[in-house]
mmCIF file of C-alpha atoms in Angstrom:
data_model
loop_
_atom_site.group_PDB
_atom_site.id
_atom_site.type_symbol
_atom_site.label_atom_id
_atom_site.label_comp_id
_atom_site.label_asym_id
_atom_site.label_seq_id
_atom_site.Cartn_x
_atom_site.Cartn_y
_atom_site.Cartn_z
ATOM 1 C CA UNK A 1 95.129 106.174 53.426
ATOM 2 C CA UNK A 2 96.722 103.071 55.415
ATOM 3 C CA UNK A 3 98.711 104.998 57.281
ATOM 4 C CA UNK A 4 95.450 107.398 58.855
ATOM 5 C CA UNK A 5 93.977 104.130 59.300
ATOM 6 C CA UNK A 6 96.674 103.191 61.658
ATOM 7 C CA UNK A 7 96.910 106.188 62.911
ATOM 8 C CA UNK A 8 93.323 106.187 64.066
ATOM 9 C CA UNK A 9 93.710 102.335 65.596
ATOM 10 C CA UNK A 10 96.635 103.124 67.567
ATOM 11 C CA UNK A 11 94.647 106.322 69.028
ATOM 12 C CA UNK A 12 91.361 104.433 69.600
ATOM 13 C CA UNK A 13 93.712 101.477 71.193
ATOM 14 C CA UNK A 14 96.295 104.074 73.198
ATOM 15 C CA UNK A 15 93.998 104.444 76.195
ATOM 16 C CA UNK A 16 92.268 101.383 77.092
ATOM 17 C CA UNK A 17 95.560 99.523 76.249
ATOM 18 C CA UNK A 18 97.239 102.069 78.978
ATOM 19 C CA UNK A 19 94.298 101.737 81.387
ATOM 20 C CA UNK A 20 94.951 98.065 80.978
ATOM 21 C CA UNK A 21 98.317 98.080 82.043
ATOM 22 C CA UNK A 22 97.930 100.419 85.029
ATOM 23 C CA UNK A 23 94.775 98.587 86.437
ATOM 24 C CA UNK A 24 96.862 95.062 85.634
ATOM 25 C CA UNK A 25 100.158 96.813 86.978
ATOM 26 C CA UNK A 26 98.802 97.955 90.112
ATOM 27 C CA UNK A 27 97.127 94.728 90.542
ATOM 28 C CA UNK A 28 99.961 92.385 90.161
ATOM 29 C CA UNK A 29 102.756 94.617 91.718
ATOM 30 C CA UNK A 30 100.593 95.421 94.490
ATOM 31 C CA UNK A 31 99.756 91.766 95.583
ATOM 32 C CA UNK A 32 103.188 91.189 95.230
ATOM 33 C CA UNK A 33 104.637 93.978 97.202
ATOM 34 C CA UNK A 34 101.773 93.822 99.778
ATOM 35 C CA UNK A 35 102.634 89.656 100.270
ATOM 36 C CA UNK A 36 105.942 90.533 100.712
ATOM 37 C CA UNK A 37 105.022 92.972 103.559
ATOM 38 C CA UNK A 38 102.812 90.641 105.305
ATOM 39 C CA UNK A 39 105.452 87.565 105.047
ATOM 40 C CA UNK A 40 107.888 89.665 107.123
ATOM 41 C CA UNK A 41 106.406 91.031 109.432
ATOM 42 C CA UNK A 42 104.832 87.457 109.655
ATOM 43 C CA UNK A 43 108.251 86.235 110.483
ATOM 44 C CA UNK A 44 109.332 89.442 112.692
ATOM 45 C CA UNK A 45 106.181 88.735 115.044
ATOM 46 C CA UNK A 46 107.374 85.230 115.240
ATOM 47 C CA UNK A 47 110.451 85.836 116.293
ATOM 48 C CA UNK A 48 109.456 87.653 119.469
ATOM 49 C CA UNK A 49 106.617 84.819 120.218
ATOM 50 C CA UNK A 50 109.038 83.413 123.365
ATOM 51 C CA UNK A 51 109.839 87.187 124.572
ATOM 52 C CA UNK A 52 107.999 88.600 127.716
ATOM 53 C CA UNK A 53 106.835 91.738 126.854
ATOM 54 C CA UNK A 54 103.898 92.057 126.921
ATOM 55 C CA UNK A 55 101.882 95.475 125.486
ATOM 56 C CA UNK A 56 98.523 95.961 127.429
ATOM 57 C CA UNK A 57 96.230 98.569 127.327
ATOM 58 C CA UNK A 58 95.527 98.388 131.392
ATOM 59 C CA UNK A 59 96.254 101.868 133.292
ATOM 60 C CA UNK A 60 98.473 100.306 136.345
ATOM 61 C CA UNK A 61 101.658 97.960 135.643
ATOM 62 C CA UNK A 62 101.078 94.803 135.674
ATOM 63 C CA UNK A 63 103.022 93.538 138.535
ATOM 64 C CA UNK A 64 103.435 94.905 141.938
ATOM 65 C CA UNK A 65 106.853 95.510 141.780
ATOM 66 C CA UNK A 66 108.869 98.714 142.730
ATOM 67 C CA UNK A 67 108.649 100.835 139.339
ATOM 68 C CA UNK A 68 112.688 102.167 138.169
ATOM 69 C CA UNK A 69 111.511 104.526 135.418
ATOM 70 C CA UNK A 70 108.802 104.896 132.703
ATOM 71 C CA UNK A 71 108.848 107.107 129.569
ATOM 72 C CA UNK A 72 106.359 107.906 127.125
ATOM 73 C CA UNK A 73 107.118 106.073 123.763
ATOM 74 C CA UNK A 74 105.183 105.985 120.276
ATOM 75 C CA UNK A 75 105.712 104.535 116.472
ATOM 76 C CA UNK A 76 103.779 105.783 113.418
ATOM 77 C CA UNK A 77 103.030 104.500 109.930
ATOM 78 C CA UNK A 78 101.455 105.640 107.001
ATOM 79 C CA UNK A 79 99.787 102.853 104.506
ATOM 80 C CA UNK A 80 98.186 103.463 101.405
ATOM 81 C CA UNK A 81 96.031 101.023 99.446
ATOM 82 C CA UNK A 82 97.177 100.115 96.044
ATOM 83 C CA UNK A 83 94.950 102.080 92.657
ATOM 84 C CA UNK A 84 93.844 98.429 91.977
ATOM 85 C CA UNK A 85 92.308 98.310 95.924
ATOM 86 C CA UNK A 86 90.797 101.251 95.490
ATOM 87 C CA UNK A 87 89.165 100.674 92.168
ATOM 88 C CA UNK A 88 87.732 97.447 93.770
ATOM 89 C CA UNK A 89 86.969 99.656 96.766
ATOM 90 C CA UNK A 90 84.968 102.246 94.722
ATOM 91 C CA UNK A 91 82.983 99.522 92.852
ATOM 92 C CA UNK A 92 82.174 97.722 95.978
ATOM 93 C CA UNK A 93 80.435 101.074 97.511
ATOM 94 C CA UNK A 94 77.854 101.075 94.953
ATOM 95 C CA UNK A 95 76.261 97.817 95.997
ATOM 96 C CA UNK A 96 77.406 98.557 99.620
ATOM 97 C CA UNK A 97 78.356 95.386 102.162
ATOM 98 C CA UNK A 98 81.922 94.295 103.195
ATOM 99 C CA UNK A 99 84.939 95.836 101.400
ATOM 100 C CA UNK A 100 87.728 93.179 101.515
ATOM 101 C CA UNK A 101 90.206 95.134 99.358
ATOM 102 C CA UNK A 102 91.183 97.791 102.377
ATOM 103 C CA UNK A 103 91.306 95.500 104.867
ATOM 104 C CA UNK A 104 94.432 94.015 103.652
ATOM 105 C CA UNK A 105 96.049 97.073 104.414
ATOM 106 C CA UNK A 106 94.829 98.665 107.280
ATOM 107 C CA UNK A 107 95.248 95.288 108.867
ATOM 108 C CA UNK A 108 98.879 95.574 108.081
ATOM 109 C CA UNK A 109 99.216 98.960 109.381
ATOM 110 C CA UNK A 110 97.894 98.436 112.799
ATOM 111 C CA UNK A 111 99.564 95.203 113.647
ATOM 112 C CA UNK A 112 103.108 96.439 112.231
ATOM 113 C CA UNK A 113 102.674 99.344 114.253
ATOM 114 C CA UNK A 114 102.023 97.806 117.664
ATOM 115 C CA UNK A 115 104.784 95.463 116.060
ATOM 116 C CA UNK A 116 107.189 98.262 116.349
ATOM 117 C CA UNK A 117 105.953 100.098 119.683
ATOM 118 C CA UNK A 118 106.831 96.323 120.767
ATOM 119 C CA UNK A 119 110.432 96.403 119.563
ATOM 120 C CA UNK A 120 111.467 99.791 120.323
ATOM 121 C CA UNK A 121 110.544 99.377 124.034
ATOM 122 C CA UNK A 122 112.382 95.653 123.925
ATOM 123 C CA UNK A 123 115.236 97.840 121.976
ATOM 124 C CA UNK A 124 115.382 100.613 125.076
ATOM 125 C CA UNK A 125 115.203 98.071 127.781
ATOM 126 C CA UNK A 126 111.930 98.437 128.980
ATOM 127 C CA UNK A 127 109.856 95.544 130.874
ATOM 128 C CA UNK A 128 106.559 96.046 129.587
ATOM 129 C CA UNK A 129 104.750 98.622 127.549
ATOM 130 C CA UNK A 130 100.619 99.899 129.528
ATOM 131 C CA UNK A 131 98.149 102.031 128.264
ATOM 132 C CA UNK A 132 98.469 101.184 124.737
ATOM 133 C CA UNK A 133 96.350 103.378 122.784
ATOM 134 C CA UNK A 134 96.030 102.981 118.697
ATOM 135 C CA UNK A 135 94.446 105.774 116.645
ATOM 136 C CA UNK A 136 94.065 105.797 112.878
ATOM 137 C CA UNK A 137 93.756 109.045 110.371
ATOM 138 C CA UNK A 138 93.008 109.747 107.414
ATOM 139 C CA UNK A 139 95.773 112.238 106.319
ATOM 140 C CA UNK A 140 94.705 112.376 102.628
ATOM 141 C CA UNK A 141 91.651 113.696 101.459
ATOM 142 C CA UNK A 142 90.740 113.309 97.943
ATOM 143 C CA UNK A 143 90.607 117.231 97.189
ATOM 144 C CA UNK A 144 90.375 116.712 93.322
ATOM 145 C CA UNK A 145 89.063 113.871 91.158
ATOM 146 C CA UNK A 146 92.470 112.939 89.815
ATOM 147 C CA UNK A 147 94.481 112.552 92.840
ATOM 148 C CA UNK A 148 94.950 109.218 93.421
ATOM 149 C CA UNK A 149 96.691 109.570 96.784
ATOM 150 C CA UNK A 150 95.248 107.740 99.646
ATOM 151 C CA UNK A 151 97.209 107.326 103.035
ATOM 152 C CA UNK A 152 95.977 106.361 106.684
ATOM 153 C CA UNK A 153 97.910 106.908 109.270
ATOM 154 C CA UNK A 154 97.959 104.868 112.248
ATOM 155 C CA UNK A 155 99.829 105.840 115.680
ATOM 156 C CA UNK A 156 100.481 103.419 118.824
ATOM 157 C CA UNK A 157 101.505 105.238 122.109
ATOM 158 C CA UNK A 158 101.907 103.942 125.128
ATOM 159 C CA UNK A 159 103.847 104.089 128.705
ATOM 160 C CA UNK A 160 106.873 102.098 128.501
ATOM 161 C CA UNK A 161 107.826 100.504 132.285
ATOM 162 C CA UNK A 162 111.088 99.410 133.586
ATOM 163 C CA UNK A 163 110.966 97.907 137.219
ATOM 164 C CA UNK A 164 113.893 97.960 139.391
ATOM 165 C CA UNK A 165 116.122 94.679 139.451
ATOM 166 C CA UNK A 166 115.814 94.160 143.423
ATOM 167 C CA UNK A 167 112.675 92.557 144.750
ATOM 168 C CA UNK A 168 110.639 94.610 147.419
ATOM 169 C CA UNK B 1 112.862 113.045 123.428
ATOM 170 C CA UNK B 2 112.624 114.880 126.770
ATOM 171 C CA UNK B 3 115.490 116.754 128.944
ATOM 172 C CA UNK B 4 114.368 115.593 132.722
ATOM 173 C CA UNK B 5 110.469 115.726 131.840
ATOM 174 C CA UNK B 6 108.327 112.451 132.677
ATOM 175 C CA UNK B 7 105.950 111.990 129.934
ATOM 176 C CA UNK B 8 103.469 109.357 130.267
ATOM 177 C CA UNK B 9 99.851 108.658 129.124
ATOM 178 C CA UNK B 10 98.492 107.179 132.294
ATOM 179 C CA UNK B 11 96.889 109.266 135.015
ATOM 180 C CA UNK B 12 100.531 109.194 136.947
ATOM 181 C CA UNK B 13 103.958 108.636 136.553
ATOM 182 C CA UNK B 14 104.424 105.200 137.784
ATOM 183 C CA UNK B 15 106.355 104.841 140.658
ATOM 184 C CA UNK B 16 106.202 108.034 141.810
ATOM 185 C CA UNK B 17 104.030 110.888 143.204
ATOM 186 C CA UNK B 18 102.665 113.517 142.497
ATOM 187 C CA UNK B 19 102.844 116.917 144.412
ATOM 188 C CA UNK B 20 100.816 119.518 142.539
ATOM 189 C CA UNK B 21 98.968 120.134 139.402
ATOM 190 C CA UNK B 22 99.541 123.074 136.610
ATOM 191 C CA UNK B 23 96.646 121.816 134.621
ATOM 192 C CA UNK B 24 95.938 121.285 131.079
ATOM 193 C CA UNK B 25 99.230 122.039 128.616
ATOM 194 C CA UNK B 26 99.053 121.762 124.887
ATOM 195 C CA UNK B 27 100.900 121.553 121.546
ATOM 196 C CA UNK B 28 100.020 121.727 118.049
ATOM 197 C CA UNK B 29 101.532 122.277 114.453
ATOM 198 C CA UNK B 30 100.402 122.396 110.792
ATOM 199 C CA UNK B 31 102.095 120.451 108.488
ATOM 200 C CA UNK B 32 101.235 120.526 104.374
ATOM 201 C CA UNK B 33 102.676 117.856 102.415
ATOM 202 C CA UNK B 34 104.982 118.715 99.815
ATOM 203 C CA UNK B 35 104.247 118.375 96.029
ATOM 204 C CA UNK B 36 107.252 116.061 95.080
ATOM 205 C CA UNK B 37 107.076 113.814 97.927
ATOM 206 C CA UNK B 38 103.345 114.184 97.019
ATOM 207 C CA UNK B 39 103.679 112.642 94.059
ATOM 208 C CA UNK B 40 105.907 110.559 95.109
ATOM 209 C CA UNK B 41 103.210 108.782 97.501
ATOM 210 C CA UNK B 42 101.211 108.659 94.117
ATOM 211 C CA UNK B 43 103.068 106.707 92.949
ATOM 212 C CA UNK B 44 103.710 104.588 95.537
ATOM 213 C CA UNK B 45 100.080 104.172 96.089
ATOM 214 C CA UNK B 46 100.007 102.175 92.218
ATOM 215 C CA UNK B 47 100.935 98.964 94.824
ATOM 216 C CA UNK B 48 100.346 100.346 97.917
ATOM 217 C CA UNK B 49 101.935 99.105 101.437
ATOM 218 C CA UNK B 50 104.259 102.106 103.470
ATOM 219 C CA UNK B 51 104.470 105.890 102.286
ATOM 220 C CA UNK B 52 107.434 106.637 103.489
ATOM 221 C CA UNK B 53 107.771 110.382 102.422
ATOM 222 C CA UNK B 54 104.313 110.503 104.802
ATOM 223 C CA UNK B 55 105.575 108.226 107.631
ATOM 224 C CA UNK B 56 108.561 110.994 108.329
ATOM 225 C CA UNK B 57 106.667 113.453 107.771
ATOM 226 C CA UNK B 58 103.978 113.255 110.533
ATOM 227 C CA UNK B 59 106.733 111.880 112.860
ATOM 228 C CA UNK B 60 108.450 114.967 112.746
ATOM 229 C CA UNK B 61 105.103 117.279 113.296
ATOM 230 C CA UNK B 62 104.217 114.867 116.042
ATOM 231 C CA UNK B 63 107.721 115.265 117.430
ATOM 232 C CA UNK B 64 106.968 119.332 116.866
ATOM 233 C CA UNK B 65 103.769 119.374 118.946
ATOM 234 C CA UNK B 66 104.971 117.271 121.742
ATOM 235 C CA UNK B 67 108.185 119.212 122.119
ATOM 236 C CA UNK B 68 105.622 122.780 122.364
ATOM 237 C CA UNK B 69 103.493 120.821 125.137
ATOM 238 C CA UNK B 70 106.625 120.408 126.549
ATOM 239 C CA UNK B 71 107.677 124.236 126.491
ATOM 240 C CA UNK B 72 104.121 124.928 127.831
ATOM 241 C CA UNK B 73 104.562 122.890 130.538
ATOM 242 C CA UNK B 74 108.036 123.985 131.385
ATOM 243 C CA UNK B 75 107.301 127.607 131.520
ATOM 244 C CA UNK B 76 104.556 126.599 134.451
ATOM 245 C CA UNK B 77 107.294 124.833 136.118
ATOM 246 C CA UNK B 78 105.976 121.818 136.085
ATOM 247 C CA UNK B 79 108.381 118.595 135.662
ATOM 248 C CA UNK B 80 105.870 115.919 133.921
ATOM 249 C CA UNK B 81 102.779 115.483 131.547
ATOM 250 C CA UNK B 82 100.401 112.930 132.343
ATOM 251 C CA UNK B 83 97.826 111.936 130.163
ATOM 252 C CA UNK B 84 99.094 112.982 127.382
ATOM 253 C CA UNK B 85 96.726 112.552 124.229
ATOM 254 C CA UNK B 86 97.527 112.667 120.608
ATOM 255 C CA UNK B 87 94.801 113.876 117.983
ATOM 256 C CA UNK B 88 95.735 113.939 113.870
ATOM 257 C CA UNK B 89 93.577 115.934 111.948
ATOM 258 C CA UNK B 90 93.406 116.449 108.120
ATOM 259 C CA UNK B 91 92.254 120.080 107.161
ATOM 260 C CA UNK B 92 91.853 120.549 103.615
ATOM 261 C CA UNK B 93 94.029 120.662 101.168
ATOM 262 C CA UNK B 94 96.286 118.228 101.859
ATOM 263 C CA UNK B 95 97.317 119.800 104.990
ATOM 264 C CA UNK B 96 97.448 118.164 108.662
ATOM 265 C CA UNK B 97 96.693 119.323 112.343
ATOM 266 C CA UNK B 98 98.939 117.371 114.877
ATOM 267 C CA UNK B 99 97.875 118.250 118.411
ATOM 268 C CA UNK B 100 99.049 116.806 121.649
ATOM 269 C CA UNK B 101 97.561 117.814 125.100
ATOM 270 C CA UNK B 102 98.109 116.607 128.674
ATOM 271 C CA UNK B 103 98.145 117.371 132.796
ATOM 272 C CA UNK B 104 101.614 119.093 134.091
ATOM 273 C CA UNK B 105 102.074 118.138 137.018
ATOM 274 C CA UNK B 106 105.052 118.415 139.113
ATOM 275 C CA UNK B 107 106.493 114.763 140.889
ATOM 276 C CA UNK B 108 108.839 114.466 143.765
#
């Protein structure tokens, strides 16, 4: 008799107490994790403040300057929002207005991925980076109701420019 | 990335000219995700930030389709792509179109 009433509490308890712990998980680990993120590439951008390199989106190089050799160079990242995002995402669409919970992400993606375009052309010894062009997908679609996968992608291309050494 | 081809996504290859046109050249592959690195992303979504497994993934397709443009544009004879344009679809099913199109043209 007190043992099936036990048995009963612990089954009535067993899924809210999970739900809890997933929703609370994904909140606290996520915030975590996603302030970590932000913090360094914080401090990465920082670090290349002084450098000039500039990454424009202009069709022509910048300078008039005899042009040495130019190659086409691109960086990709996938982000995902955390479930906790997501949750607050879905209960923000039924009132509609501004959904702060993606933004933290997305934000992230695009910066760290111009971040990177940035690097990689500073890495190959290139002067400047034109025609910067930034384009964002959605590469998973929620096919059933229990997949909770969600991932953008975001892709920066651009023309990386190296001008010759001697002025003419 | 390229053997002796000028790839670039302005209208020319700067700092030099062009001498004739082979018009438009394209590239494109399918790429499903996996199931285990599928739920691995799951997973990875509970705090969200990077998916890796995803990250690779579409680099490599996107490496794929550019390196087929590439082949297209090679067996015209041509010795650069300008303008080259990348589009990311998702088809259904979990499954995505990488496609990458652009001008051969030859330069001196």
């Amino acid at each position: 008799m007190d043992n099936e009433t036990l048995y009963t509490l612990i089954c009535n308890l067993f899924f809210p107490v999970l739900g809890l712990l997933v929703w609370g998980g994904s909140w606290l680990f996520g915030n975590l994790h996603q302030n970590k993120l932000l913090l360094t590439l914080d401090n990465e951008e920082k670090a290349l403040v002084g450098r000039a390199n500039p990454v424009t989106n202009l069709s022509q190089p910048s300078q008039a300057r005899q042009v040495d050799s130019s190659s086409l160079i691109m960086e990709s990242i996938s982000v995902g929002p955390s479930w906790w995002q997501m949750l607050m995402g879905w209960f923000k669409s039924l009132f509609g207005g501004k959904i702060h919970s993606y933004d933290k992400m997305l934000t992230y993606g695009r910066r760290v991925v111009i971040h990177r375009l940035r690097v990689q052309a500073i890495q190959s010894g290139f002067d400047e980076v034109i025609n910067l062009r930034v384009e964002t997908s959605m590469i998973s679609k929620q096919s059933k109701k229990d997949d909770k996968t969600a991932a953008y992608e975001f892709t920066a291309y651009g023309t990386a420019i190296r001008y010759s050494a001697s002025q003419d | 990335m390229s053997q002796g081809m000028h790839l670039s996504n302005t209208e020319t290859v700067p700092g030099k000219l062009i001498t004739g046109s082979f018009g438009l050249v394209q590239g494109s592959t399918v790429r499903a995700k996996n199931v285990f690195k599928d739920f691995g992303a799951g997973l990875k979504n509970m705090v969200g930030g990077e998916l890796k497994a995803y990250t690779e993934l579409l680099q490599e397709a996107r490496n794929e389709a550019l390196q087929r443009m590439m082949m297209d544009a090679q067996g015209r004879g041509a010795n650069a792509i300008v303008n080259v344009r990348f589009a990311t679809s998702a088809i259904s099913g979990g499954a995505a179109e990488l496609f990458a199109y652009g001008t051969a043209v030859t330069v001196e």
